[in-house]
Amino acid sequence: MSAVLVTGATQPLGRAVVEGLRDRGRRVLAVGIDPDGDFPGDVVYESVDLSRARSLKRLMFGPAVDLGVDTIVHLAFHRTPGHPRAHKLHVDATRLLLRMSERHPTIRRFVHRSTVEVYAARLDRPDVLREDNPLELSPKAPAWIRERVEADLTACTRMGMGDLDIAVLRCSEIFAPKMGSQLHDYLSSQLCFRPMGFDPILNLLTVEDAANAFVLAAESDATGVFNIPGKDTMPLIWLTRKWGRDSVGVPGPMLGPLYSARRWLRRTRFRYDLNAWRFHFNGVLDGTRAREELGYVPEHGIEWPRLDSGGAGD
Amino acid sequence: MTRGPRLPRLTGNGHLSRLLLPKRLHPVAERVKLKDEGHGIDLFGLDRAGITRGLAVSWWLYEHYFRVESHGIEHVPSDGAAVLAANHSGTLPLDAMMLAHDLMRNRQRPVRIAMDYFVPGLPWINLLFTRAGGFSGTRGNFHALLDAGELVLAFPEGTVGIGKPFSQRYQLQTWRQGHVELAIEHQVPVVPIAVIGAEEQWPQIARIDGLESLGIPYLPIPATPMPLPVKYHLYYGEPIDIPSMFDASQVHDAAAVAEGAEMVRNAVERLIEHGLSERQGVFS
């Protein structure tokens, strides 16, 4: 029986994907950086630093061959923007994994995790983003976003170049703790600042729905790029209120320094420069292609906190 | 969840709008069809509170200031996607506001108004428009809205139309073709519309150009501090049955698109001529 290799398996999304694949009777080779994966007995866990080519080669041509891995679900993701290891993990590891998969004796399919952030931020951008929307290639874009675009393009440029089937899943923001969610970090403060006079529409994805999308993609033969939206679509102000926070409008140019100071003083991870565009303009993924070709439909809404007073924004 | 003291809520939720809107118009706001994405709002930001706010802002202008008369609204499909194409003028887009009000009131449909790219970048103004049905006029947005079966209003004259000099009133300016291209691609009808009255509402005496750095194409200098209380007449023409005239594959045929755009332009011109011949005067 063939198996699926899941990278980033010790992160919440990875665990959910491993669980979903097990439920479908697939054998799983879970890969993470932690020494111990703490998975059920039928899951083979390997602790591997994906940014090291030698470790990766040992994994790919060792346990992956032994278990007959035919599909890779590449979810590994560094949660901290600007971390020196992030580029290696996002771009270099993706390139190496793809290169090794192409000449691997058993691997036939590669599913890559990408994100809504890869779409170009410019005024002629539509509010509803399809897969053919231009990507963010501006030299002014933050390095964190350029890395995500580079990783996405690394996977896309390999499509149709060999026998490997490649699917790239561009996910809405997965709104959960320990997922590198900038919005989750943004809402960690009781008082949230936003650009005055703007209230953009956001779409949020749950770990459950994201995991379902990756399991469906691993099981499918469909190739290409797929947008993965979540079930919850709402304005930024409603989101803050539903999460029990207060939001205050501040002139746009003040937000960068304000959040830089807050990050420095309170050690928060939220970076305004990564979110400036979407805090002004709408950007919701169109999931038609994923629905039609993968059978993906978002089903799980965000679990909102029960507030002791006041109501949600709507 | 335990949490600290709340700040006083400064964002609106429709209560003020409901107070400003006469009770007899509350059912209008409630009947308008809205594609709810689960939290009472659609993908572009249209919500019930925005519809109510839009009606509250426009009803007095519609009924008392511009005394709008609507003709032929039955030509607008009661369901399904369609492109509406109208002449554009008036320094500020009050013609779009009156059309939106008319369609909500008499057709129970929100009209999605294509806005120039600079509008979503204007603080507060972007919210006023998008929450009441406006959208950034990008091709991708047009596709998404027509796919969703919405009524999309385009002003093929664009910003040139709204800023046209008084001496060129009711003369259609450069007529763009994008609306017909979309209608052919999506196989939907185009409803021609003539707005009579708006072209005299607020004559411009000058304009200041070169303000792109401030996010606006130009600043109009109107002759009067307020729009004149002209009488509006909205004429909806018979739908141009694009699907029976053009195949979807003809979207790449420049001659076919130009022919379709000319048909729409001629239909709007005929409606304008008819409207001007019917009216008693600018203010009556």
Coordinates of C-alpha atoms in Angstrom, one line a residue:
Chain A
M1 CA 0.0 0.0 0.0
S2 CA 1.4 3.4 -0.9
A3 CA 2.0 6.1 1.7
V4 CA 1.9 9.9 1.9
L5 CA 4.8 12.0 3.2
V6 CA 3.6 15.0 5.2
T7 CA 6.1 17.8 6.0
G8 CA 5.3 20.2 8.9
A9 CA 3.5 17.3 10.5
T10 CA 3.9 18.5 14.1
Q11 CA 2.2 21.8 13.4
P12 CA -1.6 22.0 13.9
L13 CA -2.3 21.8 10.2
G14 CA 0.1 18.9 9.7
R15 CA -1.5 16.9 12.5
A16 CA -4.9 17.4 11.1
V17 CA -3.8 16.3 7.6
V18 CA -2.1 13.2 9.1
E19 CA -5.3 12.4 10.9
G20 CA -7.4 13.0 7.8
L21 CA -5.2 10.7 5.7
R22 CA -5.3 8.0 8.4
D23 CA -9.1 8.2 8.4
R24 CA -9.0 7.4 4.7
G25 CA -6.8 4.4 5.3
R26 CA -3.6 5.9 4.0
R27 CA -0.2 5.1 5.5
V28 CA 1.6 8.3 6.6
L29 CA 5.2 9.2 6.9
A30 CA 5.1 12.3 9.1
V31 CA 8.0 14.7 9.0
G32 CA 8.7 17.5 11.5
I33 CA 11.6 19.3 13.2
D34 CA 10.6 18.2 16.7
P35 CA 12.6 15.2 18.1
D36 CA 9.4 13.4 19.0
G37 CA 6.2 13.6 16.9
D38 CA 3.8 12.0 19.4
F39 CA 1.7 10.3 16.7
P40 CA -0.3 7.1 16.9
G41 CA 1.7 3.8 16.3
D42 CA 0.7 3.3 12.7
V43 CA 2.2 6.7 11.7
V44 CA 6.0 6.6 11.0
Y45 CA 7.6 9.8 12.3
E46 CA 10.9 11.2 11.1
S47 CA 12.6 14.2 12.7
V48 CA 14.3 16.0 9.8
D49 CA 15.6 19.5 9.2
L50 CA 14.2 20.2 5.8
S51 CA 16.6 23.1 5.2
R52 CA 19.6 20.6 5.2
A53 CA 20.0 18.9 1.8
R54 CA 21.8 15.9 3.3
S55 CA 19.0 15.2 5.8
L56 CA 16.4 15.6 3.1
K57 CA 18.1 13.2 0.8
R58 CA 18.4 10.6 3.6
L59 CA 14.6 11.0 4.2
M60 CA 13.6 10.8 0.5
F61 CA 15.8 7.9 -0.5
G62 CA 15.5 6.1 2.8
P63 CA 12.2 5.9 4.7
A64 CA 10.2 7.4 1.8
V65 CA 11.3 4.6 -0.5
D66 CA 10.9 1.9 2.1
L67 CA 7.3 2.9 2.8
G68 CA 6.5 3.3 -0.9
V69 CA 5.6 7.0 -0.6
D70 CA 3.7 8.1 -3.7
T71 CA 2.5 11.6 -2.6
I72 CA 4.2 14.5 -0.7
V73 CA 2.0 17.0 1.1
H74 CA 4.5 19.8 1.7
L75 CA 3.1 21.9 4.6
A76 CA 6.3 23.0 6.4
F77 CA 6.1 26.7 7.2
H78 CA 8.1 29.0 9.4
R79 CA 5.8 31.0 11.7
T80 CA 8.1 33.9 12.3
P81 CA 8.4 36.5 9.5
G82 CA 12.0 37.6 9.0
H83 CA 13.5 34.5 10.7
P84 CA 16.9 33.6 9.0
R85 CA 15.7 30.0 8.6
A86 CA 12.5 30.9 6.9
H87 CA 13.8 31.4 3.4
K88 CA 15.7 28.1 3.5
L89 CA 12.5 26.3 4.6
H90 CA 10.1 28.0 2.3
V91 CA 12.1 28.2 -0.9
D92 CA 15.2 26.1 -0.8
A93 CA 13.5 23.1 0.8
T94 CA 10.6 23.3 -1.7
R95 CA 13.1 23.4 -4.6
L96 CA 15.0 20.4 -3.2
L97 CA 11.9 18.4 -2.5
L98 CA 10.6 18.9 -6.0
R99 CA 13.9 18.1 -7.6
M100 CA 14.2 14.9 -5.6
S101 CA 10.6 13.9 -6.2
E102 CA 11.1 14.2 -9.9
R103 CA 13.7 11.5 -9.9
H104 CA 12.2 9.5 -7.1
P105 CA 11.3 5.8 -7.7
T106 CA 7.9 5.9 -6.0
I107 CA 6.7 9.5 -5.7
R108 CA 4.2 10.6 -8.4
R109 CA 2.4 13.6 -6.7
F110 CA 3.4 16.8 -4.9
V111 CA 0.9 19.0 -3.1
H112 CA 2.3 22.4 -2.1
R113 CA 1.0 24.8 0.5
S114 CA 0.8 28.4 -0.6
T115 CA -1.1 31.4 0.6
V116 CA -3.3 34.3 -0.5
E117 CA -0.4 36.7 0.2
V118 CA 1.2 35.7 -3.1
Y119 CA -1.4 37.7 -5.1
A120 CA -0.3 41.1 -6.3
A121 CA -1.3 44.0 -4.2
R122 CA -2.3 46.8 -6.7
L123 CA -5.3 49.0 -7.3
D124 CA -6.5 47.1 -10.4
R125 CA -6.7 43.9 -8.4
P126 CA -10.2 42.5 -8.1
D127 CA -11.9 41.9 -4.8
V128 CA -12.5 38.3 -5.6
L129 CA -9.2 36.6 -6.6
R130 CA -9.0 33.8 -9.1
E131 CA -6.0 31.6 -9.7
D132 CA -5.0 33.6 -12.8
N133 CA -4.6 36.8 -10.8
P134 CA -1.1 38.3 -11.2
L135 CA 1.4 37.4 -8.4
E136 CA 3.2 39.9 -6.1
L137 CA 6.5 40.4 -7.9
S138 CA 7.1 44.0 -6.8
P139 CA 10.6 44.6 -5.4
K140 CA 8.9 46.8 -2.8
A141 CA 7.0 43.8 -1.3
P142 CA 8.3 42.6 2.1
A143 CA 10.9 39.8 1.9
W144 CA 8.5 37.5 3.7
I145 CA 5.9 37.8 0.9
R146 CA 8.5 37.6 -1.8
E147 CA 9.7 34.3 -0.3
R148 CA 6.2 32.9 -0.4
V149 CA 5.8 34.0 -4.0
E150 CA 9.2 32.4 -4.9
A151 CA 8.2 29.1 -3.3
D152 CA 4.8 29.1 -5.1
L153 CA 6.5 29.9 -8.4
T154 CA 9.1 27.2 -7.8
A155 CA 6.3 24.6 -7.6
C156 CA 4.3 26.2 -10.5
T157 CA 7.3 26.3 -12.9
R158 CA 7.8 22.5 -12.5
M159 CA 4.2 21.7 -13.6
G160 CA 4.2 19.7 -16.8
M161 CA 8.0 19.4 -16.8
G162 CA 8.1 15.7 -15.9
D163 CA 6.0 12.9 -14.7
L164 CA 5.3 14.5 -11.3
D165 CA 1.7 15.7 -10.7
I166 CA 1.8 19.0 -8.9
A167 CA -1.0 20.8 -7.1
V168 CA -0.5 24.2 -5.4
L169 CA -3.1 25.2 -2.8
R170 CA -3.3 28.9 -2.2
C171 CA -5.0 29.1 1.2
S172 CA -6.8 32.0 2.8
E173 CA -5.3 32.9 6.2
I174 CA -5.6 29.9 8.6
F175 CA -7.0 31.7 11.6
A176 CA -5.7 29.7 14.6
P177 CA -3.0 29.9 17.2
K178 CA 0.5 28.5 16.4
M179 CA -0.3 28.7 12.7
G180 CA 1.7 31.9 12.0
S181 CA -1.6 33.7 11.5
Q182 CA -0.9 37.4 11.4
L183 CA -4.6 38.2 12.2
H184 CA -4.5 35.9 15.2
D185 CA -1.5 37.8 16.4
Y186 CA -3.2 41.1 15.6
L187 CA -6.2 40.2 17.8
S188 CA -4.0 39.1 20.7
S189 CA -4.2 42.7 21.9
Q190 CA -7.4 44.1 23.5
L191 CA -7.0 47.3 21.5
C192 CA -6.5 46.9 17.7
F193 CA -5.5 49.7 15.5
R194 CA -6.7 49.8 11.9
P195 CA -6.4 52.3 9.0
M196 CA -8.9 55.1 9.5
G197 CA -11.7 55.1 6.9
F198 CA -11.2 51.6 5.7
D199 CA -12.8 48.3 6.6
P200 CA -11.8 45.6 4.1
I201 CA -13.5 42.3 3.6
L202 CA -11.4 39.3 4.8
N203 CA -11.9 35.6 4.4
L204 CA -10.7 33.2 7.1
L205 CA -9.9 29.5 6.9
T206 CA -10.1 27.0 9.8
V207 CA -7.4 24.3 10.3
E208 CA -10.2 21.6 9.7
D209 CA -11.1 23.0 6.3
A210 CA -7.5 23.5 5.3
A211 CA -6.7 20.0 6.3
N212 CA -9.6 18.7 4.3
A213 CA -8.5 20.5 1.3
F214 CA -5.0 19.0 1.5
V215 CA -6.3 15.5 2.1
L216 CA -8.6 15.9 -1.0
A217 CA -5.7 17.2 -3.0
A218 CA -3.5 14.3 -1.9
E219 CA -6.2 11.8 -3.0
S220 CA -7.0 13.6 -6.3
D221 CA -5.3 13.5 -9.7
A222 CA -6.1 17.1 -10.4
T223 CA -3.1 19.3 -11.1
G224 CA -2.5 23.1 -11.2
V225 CA -3.3 25.9 -8.8
F226 CA -6.3 25.9 -6.5
N227 CA -7.6 28.7 -4.2
I228 CA -8.8 27.4 -0.8
P229 CA -11.1 30.0 0.8
G230 CA -12.7 29.5 4.2
K231 CA -16.3 29.7 5.3
D232 CA -16.1 33.1 7.2
T233 CA -16.1 36.3 5.2
M234 CA -16.5 39.6 7.0
P235 CA -15.1 43.1 7.4
L236 CA -12.1 43.7 9.6
I237 CA -14.1 45.6 12.2
W238 CA -16.6 42.8 12.6
L239 CA -13.8 40.4 13.1
T240 CA -12.3 42.4 15.9
R241 CA -15.7 42.7 17.6
K242 CA -16.5 39.1 17.2
W243 CA -13.2 38.3 18.8
G244 CA -14.1 40.6 21.7
R245 CA -11.6 43.3 20.8
D246 CA -11.9 47.0 20.3
S247 CA -10.7 48.6 17.1
V248 CA -9.6 52.2 16.7
G249 CA -9.1 53.9 13.3
V250 CA -5.7 55.6 13.0
P251 CA -4.3 57.5 10.1
G252 CA -2.6 54.9 7.8
P253 CA 1.0 56.3 8.0
M254 CA 1.0 56.1 11.8
L255 CA 0.2 52.4 11.8
G256 CA 3.6 51.1 10.8
P257 CA 5.6 52.9 13.5
L258 CA 2.8 52.2 16.0
Y259 CA 2.9 48.4 15.5
S260 CA 6.7 48.4 15.2
A261 CA 6.8 50.0 18.7
R262 CA 4.2 47.5 20.0
R263 CA 6.1 44.6 18.6
W264 CA 9.3 45.7 20.2
L265 CA 7.7 46.5 23.6
R266 CA 5.3 43.6 23.8
R267 CA 7.1 41.0 21.8
T268 CA 4.1 40.4 19.5
R269 CA 4.5 38.9 16.1
F270 CA 2.1 41.1 14.2
R271 CA 3.8 43.1 11.5
Y272 CA 1.8 45.9 9.8
D273 CA 4.0 46.0 6.7
L274 CA 2.9 42.5 5.9
N275 CA -0.8 43.4 6.3
A276 CA -0.9 47.0 5.1
W277 CA -2.6 46.2 1.8
R278 CA -5.3 43.8 3.1
F279 CA -6.1 46.3 5.9
H280 CA -7.2 48.7 3.2
F281 CA -8.5 46.7 0.3
N282 CA -10.8 43.6 -0.1
G283 CA -9.2 40.3 -1.1
V284 CA -11.3 37.1 -1.0
L285 CA -10.3 33.9 -2.8
D286 CA -12.6 32.4 -5.4
G287 CA -12.8 28.7 -4.6
T288 CA -14.7 27.6 -7.7
R289 CA -11.8 25.6 -9.2
A290 CA -11.2 23.7 -5.9
R291 CA -14.9 23.0 -5.6
E292 CA -15.2 21.6 -9.1
E293 CA -12.0 19.7 -9.4
L294 CA -11.1 18.7 -5.8
G295 CA -14.6 18.6 -4.4
Y296 CA -13.6 21.1 -1.7
V297 CA -16.3 23.1 0.1
P298 CA -15.5 25.0 3.3
E299 CA -17.7 23.6 6.1
H300 CA -16.2 24.7 9.4
G301 CA -16.6 28.2 10.6
I302 CA -14.3 29.9 13.1
E303 CA -15.2 29.1 16.8
W304 CA -15.9 32.6 18.1
P305 CA -15.3 33.3 21.8
R306 CA -18.4 33.6 24.0
L307 CA -18.3 37.2 25.0
D308 CA -19.4 38.2 28.5
S309 CA -20.8 41.6 27.3
G310 CA -21.4 43.4 24.1
G311 CA -22.2 41.8 20.8
A312 CA -20.6 41.0 17.6
G313 CA -20.3 43.6 14.9
D314 CA -23.3 42.5 13.0
Chain B
M1 CA -14.3 34.9 27.6
T2 CA -13.2 37.5 30.1
R3 CA -12.1 40.8 28.7
G4 CA -11.3 44.3 29.7
P5 CA -13.7 47.3 29.6
R6 CA -15.1 48.0 26.1
L7 CA -14.5 51.2 24.3
P8 CA -17.7 53.1 23.3
R9 CA -18.8 51.8 20.0
L10 CA -18.3 54.4 17.3
T11 CA -19.0 52.3 14.2
G12 CA -22.6 52.4 12.8
N13 CA -24.8 49.4 12.6
G14 CA -27.7 50.8 10.7
H15 CA -29.8 52.2 13.6
L16 CA -29.2 55.8 12.6
S17 CA -30.0 55.0 9.0
R18 CA -33.2 53.4 10.0
L19 CA -34.2 56.5 11.9
L20 CA -33.4 58.7 8.9
L21 CA -35.3 56.5 6.5
P22 CA -39.1 57.0 6.5
K23 CA -40.9 53.9 7.9
R24 CA -42.8 53.4 4.6
L25 CA -39.4 52.7 3.0
H26 CA -38.1 50.2 5.6
P27 CA -39.7 47.3 3.6
V28 CA -37.7 48.4 0.6
A29 CA -34.4 47.9 2.5
E30 CA -35.6 44.6 3.8
R31 CA -36.8 43.2 0.4
V32 CA -33.7 44.0 -1.6
K33 CA -32.0 40.7 -2.5
L34 CA -28.6 40.2 -1.0
K35 CA -26.1 37.3 -1.5
D36 CA -25.2 36.7 2.1
E37 CA -21.8 35.0 2.6
G38 CA -22.9 33.8 6.1
H39 CA -22.4 37.0 8.2
G40 CA -24.9 39.2 6.5
I41 CA -22.4 40.6 4.0
D42 CA -21.4 39.7 0.4
L43 CA -17.9 39.2 -1.0
F44 CA -17.7 42.9 -2.1
G45 CA -19.0 44.4 1.1
L46 CA -22.7 45.0 0.4
D47 CA -24.8 44.5 3.5
R48 CA -28.3 45.2 4.7
A49 CA -27.1 48.2 6.9
G50 CA -25.3 49.6 3.8
I51 CA -28.5 49.3 1.7
T52 CA -30.5 51.0 4.4
R53 CA -27.8 53.7 4.7
G54 CA -27.8 54.2 0.9
L55 CA -31.6 54.6 0.9
A56 CA -31.5 56.9 3.9
V57 CA -28.9 59.1 2.2
S58 CA -30.7 59.2 -1.1
W59 CA -34.5 59.1 -0.5
W60 CA -34.9 62.8 0.1
L61 CA -32.8 63.7 -2.9
Y62 CA -34.8 61.1 -5.0
E63 CA -38.3 62.2 -3.9
H64 CA -38.0 65.9 -3.1
Y65 CA -34.8 67.4 -4.5
F66 CA -34.5 65.8 -7.9
R67 CA -38.1 64.5 -8.0
V68 CA -37.1 61.5 -10.0
E69 CA -39.5 60.0 -12.6
S70 CA -38.7 56.4 -13.7
H71 CA -39.8 55.1 -17.1
G72 CA -39.5 51.6 -18.3
I73 CA -38.0 49.9 -15.3
E74 CA -39.8 46.7 -16.3
H75 CA -37.0 46.3 -18.9
V76 CA -34.5 45.5 -16.2
P77 CA -34.5 41.8 -15.5
S78 CA -36.1 40.9 -12.2
D79 CA -33.6 38.1 -11.8
G80 CA -30.2 37.0 -13.3
A81 CA -27.2 38.9 -14.5
A82 CA -27.4 41.9 -16.8
V83 CA -25.2 44.8 -17.7
L84 CA -26.8 48.3 -17.4
A85 CA -25.1 51.0 -19.5
A86 CA -26.0 54.7 -19.0
N87 CA -24.8 58.2 -19.8
H88 CA -22.7 59.8 -17.1
S89 CA -22.5 63.4 -15.9
G90 CA -23.0 65.8 -13.1
T91 CA -19.6 66.5 -11.4
L92 CA -20.5 64.1 -8.5
P93 CA -22.0 60.6 -9.2
L94 CA -25.5 61.6 -8.1
D95 CA -26.9 59.9 -11.3
A96 CA -25.5 56.6 -10.0
M97 CA -27.1 57.2 -6.6
M98 CA -30.5 58.0 -8.2
L99 CA -30.3 54.9 -10.4
A100 CA -29.4 52.7 -7.5
H101 CA -32.2 54.1 -5.4
D102 CA -34.7 53.6 -8.2
L103 CA -33.7 50.0 -8.8
M104 CA -33.8 49.1 -5.1
R105 CA -37.1 50.7 -4.7
N106 CA -38.9 49.6 -7.9
R107 CA -37.1 46.4 -8.8
Q108 CA -35.9 45.1 -5.3
R109 CA -32.5 44.6 -6.8
P110 CA -29.2 46.1 -5.6
V111 CA -27.3 47.5 -8.6
R112 CA -23.5 46.9 -8.5
I113 CA -21.9 50.2 -9.7
A114 CA -18.5 50.1 -11.2
M115 CA -16.3 52.7 -9.6
D116 CA -13.0 54.0 -10.9
Y117 CA -9.9 52.5 -9.4
F118 CA -9.1 55.5 -7.3
V119 CA -12.4 55.4 -5.3
P120 CA -11.5 52.3 -3.1
G121 CA -8.4 54.2 -2.0
L122 CA -10.4 57.2 -0.6
P123 CA -11.0 56.8 3.2
W124 CA -14.7 56.6 4.3
I125 CA -15.9 57.3 0.7
N126 CA -14.9 53.8 -0.2
L127 CA -17.1 52.4 2.6
L128 CA -20.1 54.5 1.7
F129 CA -20.0 53.2 -1.8
T130 CA -19.0 49.6 -1.3
R131 CA -21.4 48.9 1.5
A132 CA -24.2 50.2 -0.7
G133 CA -23.2 48.1 -3.8
G134 CA -20.3 49.9 -5.5
F135 CA -17.2 47.9 -6.6
S136 CA -13.8 48.7 -8.0
G137 CA -14.3 48.5 -11.7
T138 CA -11.7 45.8 -12.4
R139 CA -12.3 43.2 -15.0
G140 CA -12.0 40.4 -12.4
N141 CA -14.8 42.0 -10.3
F142 CA -17.1 42.3 -13.3
H143 CA -16.6 38.6 -14.0
A144 CA -17.2 37.6 -10.5
L145 CA -20.4 39.7 -10.2
L146 CA -21.9 38.6 -13.5
D147 CA -21.1 35.0 -12.6
A148 CA -23.0 35.6 -9.4
G149 CA -26.0 36.8 -11.4
E150 CA -25.9 40.4 -10.4
L151 CA -27.0 43.6 -12.1
V152 CA -23.9 45.6 -13.0
L153 CA -24.1 49.3 -13.9
A154 CA -21.3 50.7 -16.1
F155 CA -20.8 54.2 -17.3
P156 CA -19.0 53.7 -20.6
E157 CA -18.1 57.4 -20.7
G158 CA -16.1 56.9 -17.4
T159 CA -14.6 59.9 -15.6
V160 CA -14.6 61.9 -18.9
G161 CA -18.4 61.7 -18.8
I162 CA -18.8 62.9 -15.2
G163 CA -16.5 65.8 -15.9
K164 CA -17.8 66.9 -19.3
P165 CA -18.3 70.6 -19.8
F166 CA -21.8 72.1 -19.7
S167 CA -21.5 72.9 -23.4
Q168 CA -21.3 69.2 -24.2
R169 CA -24.3 68.1 -22.1
Y170 CA -26.1 65.1 -23.5
Q171 CA -23.3 64.5 -26.0
L172 CA -21.9 61.1 -25.3
Q173 CA -18.1 61.2 -24.8
T174 CA -15.6 58.5 -25.7
W175 CA -17.7 55.3 -25.5
R176 CA -15.7 52.4 -24.0
Q177 CA -16.4 48.9 -25.1
G178 CA -15.6 46.8 -22.0
H179 CA -19.2 46.5 -20.9
V180 CA -20.1 44.8 -24.2
E181 CA -17.1 42.6 -24.2
L182 CA -18.3 41.3 -20.8
A183 CA -21.8 40.9 -21.9
I184 CA -20.7 38.8 -24.9
E185 CA -18.4 36.7 -22.7
H186 CA -21.0 36.1 -20.1
Q187 CA -23.9 35.9 -22.6
V188 CA -26.1 38.4 -20.7
P189 CA -28.3 41.3 -22.0
V190 CA -27.3 45.0 -21.9
V191 CA -30.0 47.4 -20.7
P192 CA -29.5 50.9 -22.1
I193 CA -30.3 53.8 -19.8
A194 CA -30.7 57.5 -20.3
V195 CA -30.4 59.8 -17.3
I196 CA -32.1 63.1 -18.1
G197 CA -31.5 66.0 -15.7
A198 CA -28.1 65.1 -14.3
E199 CA -26.2 66.8 -17.2
E200 CA -27.5 70.2 -16.1
Q201 CA -27.3 69.6 -12.3
W202 CA -23.9 71.0 -11.5
P203 CA -22.1 72.9 -14.3
Q204 CA -18.4 73.1 -13.9
I205 CA -16.5 76.4 -14.5
A206 CA -13.0 74.9 -14.2
R207 CA -11.1 72.0 -12.9
I208 CA -7.7 71.4 -11.3
D209 CA -5.8 68.6 -12.9
G210 CA -2.6 66.8 -11.8
L211 CA -3.9 65.6 -8.4
E212 CA -3.1 61.9 -9.0
S213 CA -0.7 62.0 -6.0
L214 CA -3.7 62.7 -3.7
G215 CA -5.5 59.7 -5.1
I216 CA -8.0 61.7 -7.3
P217 CA -7.8 62.4 -11.1
Y218 CA -8.8 66.1 -10.8
L219 CA -10.8 68.5 -8.6
P220 CA -13.9 70.0 -10.2
I221 CA -14.8 73.7 -9.6
P222 CA -18.6 73.9 -9.9
A223 CA -20.4 77.1 -10.8
T224 CA -22.7 76.7 -7.7
P225 CA -22.0 75.6 -4.2
M226 CA -24.7 72.9 -4.5
P227 CA -26.2 70.9 -7.3
L228 CA -29.2 72.6 -8.9
P229 CA -32.6 71.0 -8.1
V230 CA -33.1 69.8 -11.7
K231 CA -35.8 67.2 -12.4
Y232 CA -34.5 63.7 -13.1
H233 CA -36.0 61.3 -15.6
L234 CA -34.6 57.8 -15.8
Y235 CA -35.4 56.0 -19.0
Y236 CA -34.7 52.2 -19.2
G237 CA -34.6 50.9 -22.8
E238 CA -35.5 47.5 -24.0
P239 CA -32.6 45.0 -23.3
I240 CA -30.2 44.4 -26.2
D241 CA -30.3 40.7 -26.5
I242 CA -26.5 40.1 -26.8
P243 CA -26.7 36.3 -26.5
S244 CA -28.9 36.0 -29.6
M245 CA -26.6 38.3 -31.6
F246 CA -23.1 37.2 -30.5
D247 CA -21.6 33.9 -29.6
A248 CA -19.4 33.9 -26.5
S249 CA -16.4 33.1 -28.6
Q250 CA -16.8 36.5 -30.3
V251 CA -15.4 38.2 -27.2
H252 CA -12.1 38.2 -29.0
D253 CA -13.5 39.6 -32.2
A254 CA -12.8 43.3 -32.1
A255 CA -15.2 44.1 -34.9
A256 CA -18.1 42.2 -33.1
V257 CA -17.3 44.0 -29.8
A258 CA -17.2 47.4 -31.5
E259 CA -20.5 46.6 -33.3
G260 CA -22.1 45.7 -30.0
A261 CA -20.8 48.8 -28.2
E262 CA -22.1 51.0 -31.1
M263 CA -25.6 49.4 -30.7
V264 CA -25.6 50.2 -27.0
R265 CA -24.4 53.8 -27.7
N266 CA -27.1 54.3 -30.3
A267 CA -29.7 52.9 -28.0
V268 CA -28.6 55.3 -25.1
E269 CA -28.6 58.2 -27.6
R270 CA -32.1 57.4 -28.8
L271 CA -33.3 57.3 -25.2
I272 CA -31.7 60.6 -24.5
E273 CA -33.3 62.2 -27.5
H274 CA -36.7 60.8 -26.5
G275 CA -36.2 62.0 -22.9
L276 CA -35.2 65.5 -23.9
S277 CA -38.2 65.8 -26.3
E278 CA -40.6 64.6 -23.6
R279 CA -39.6 66.9 -20.7
Q280 CA -41.2 70.2 -20.1
G281 CA -38.1 72.0 -18.8
V282 CA -34.9 71.5 -16.8
F283 CA -36.6 71.9 -13.5
S284 CA -40.0 70.4 -14.3

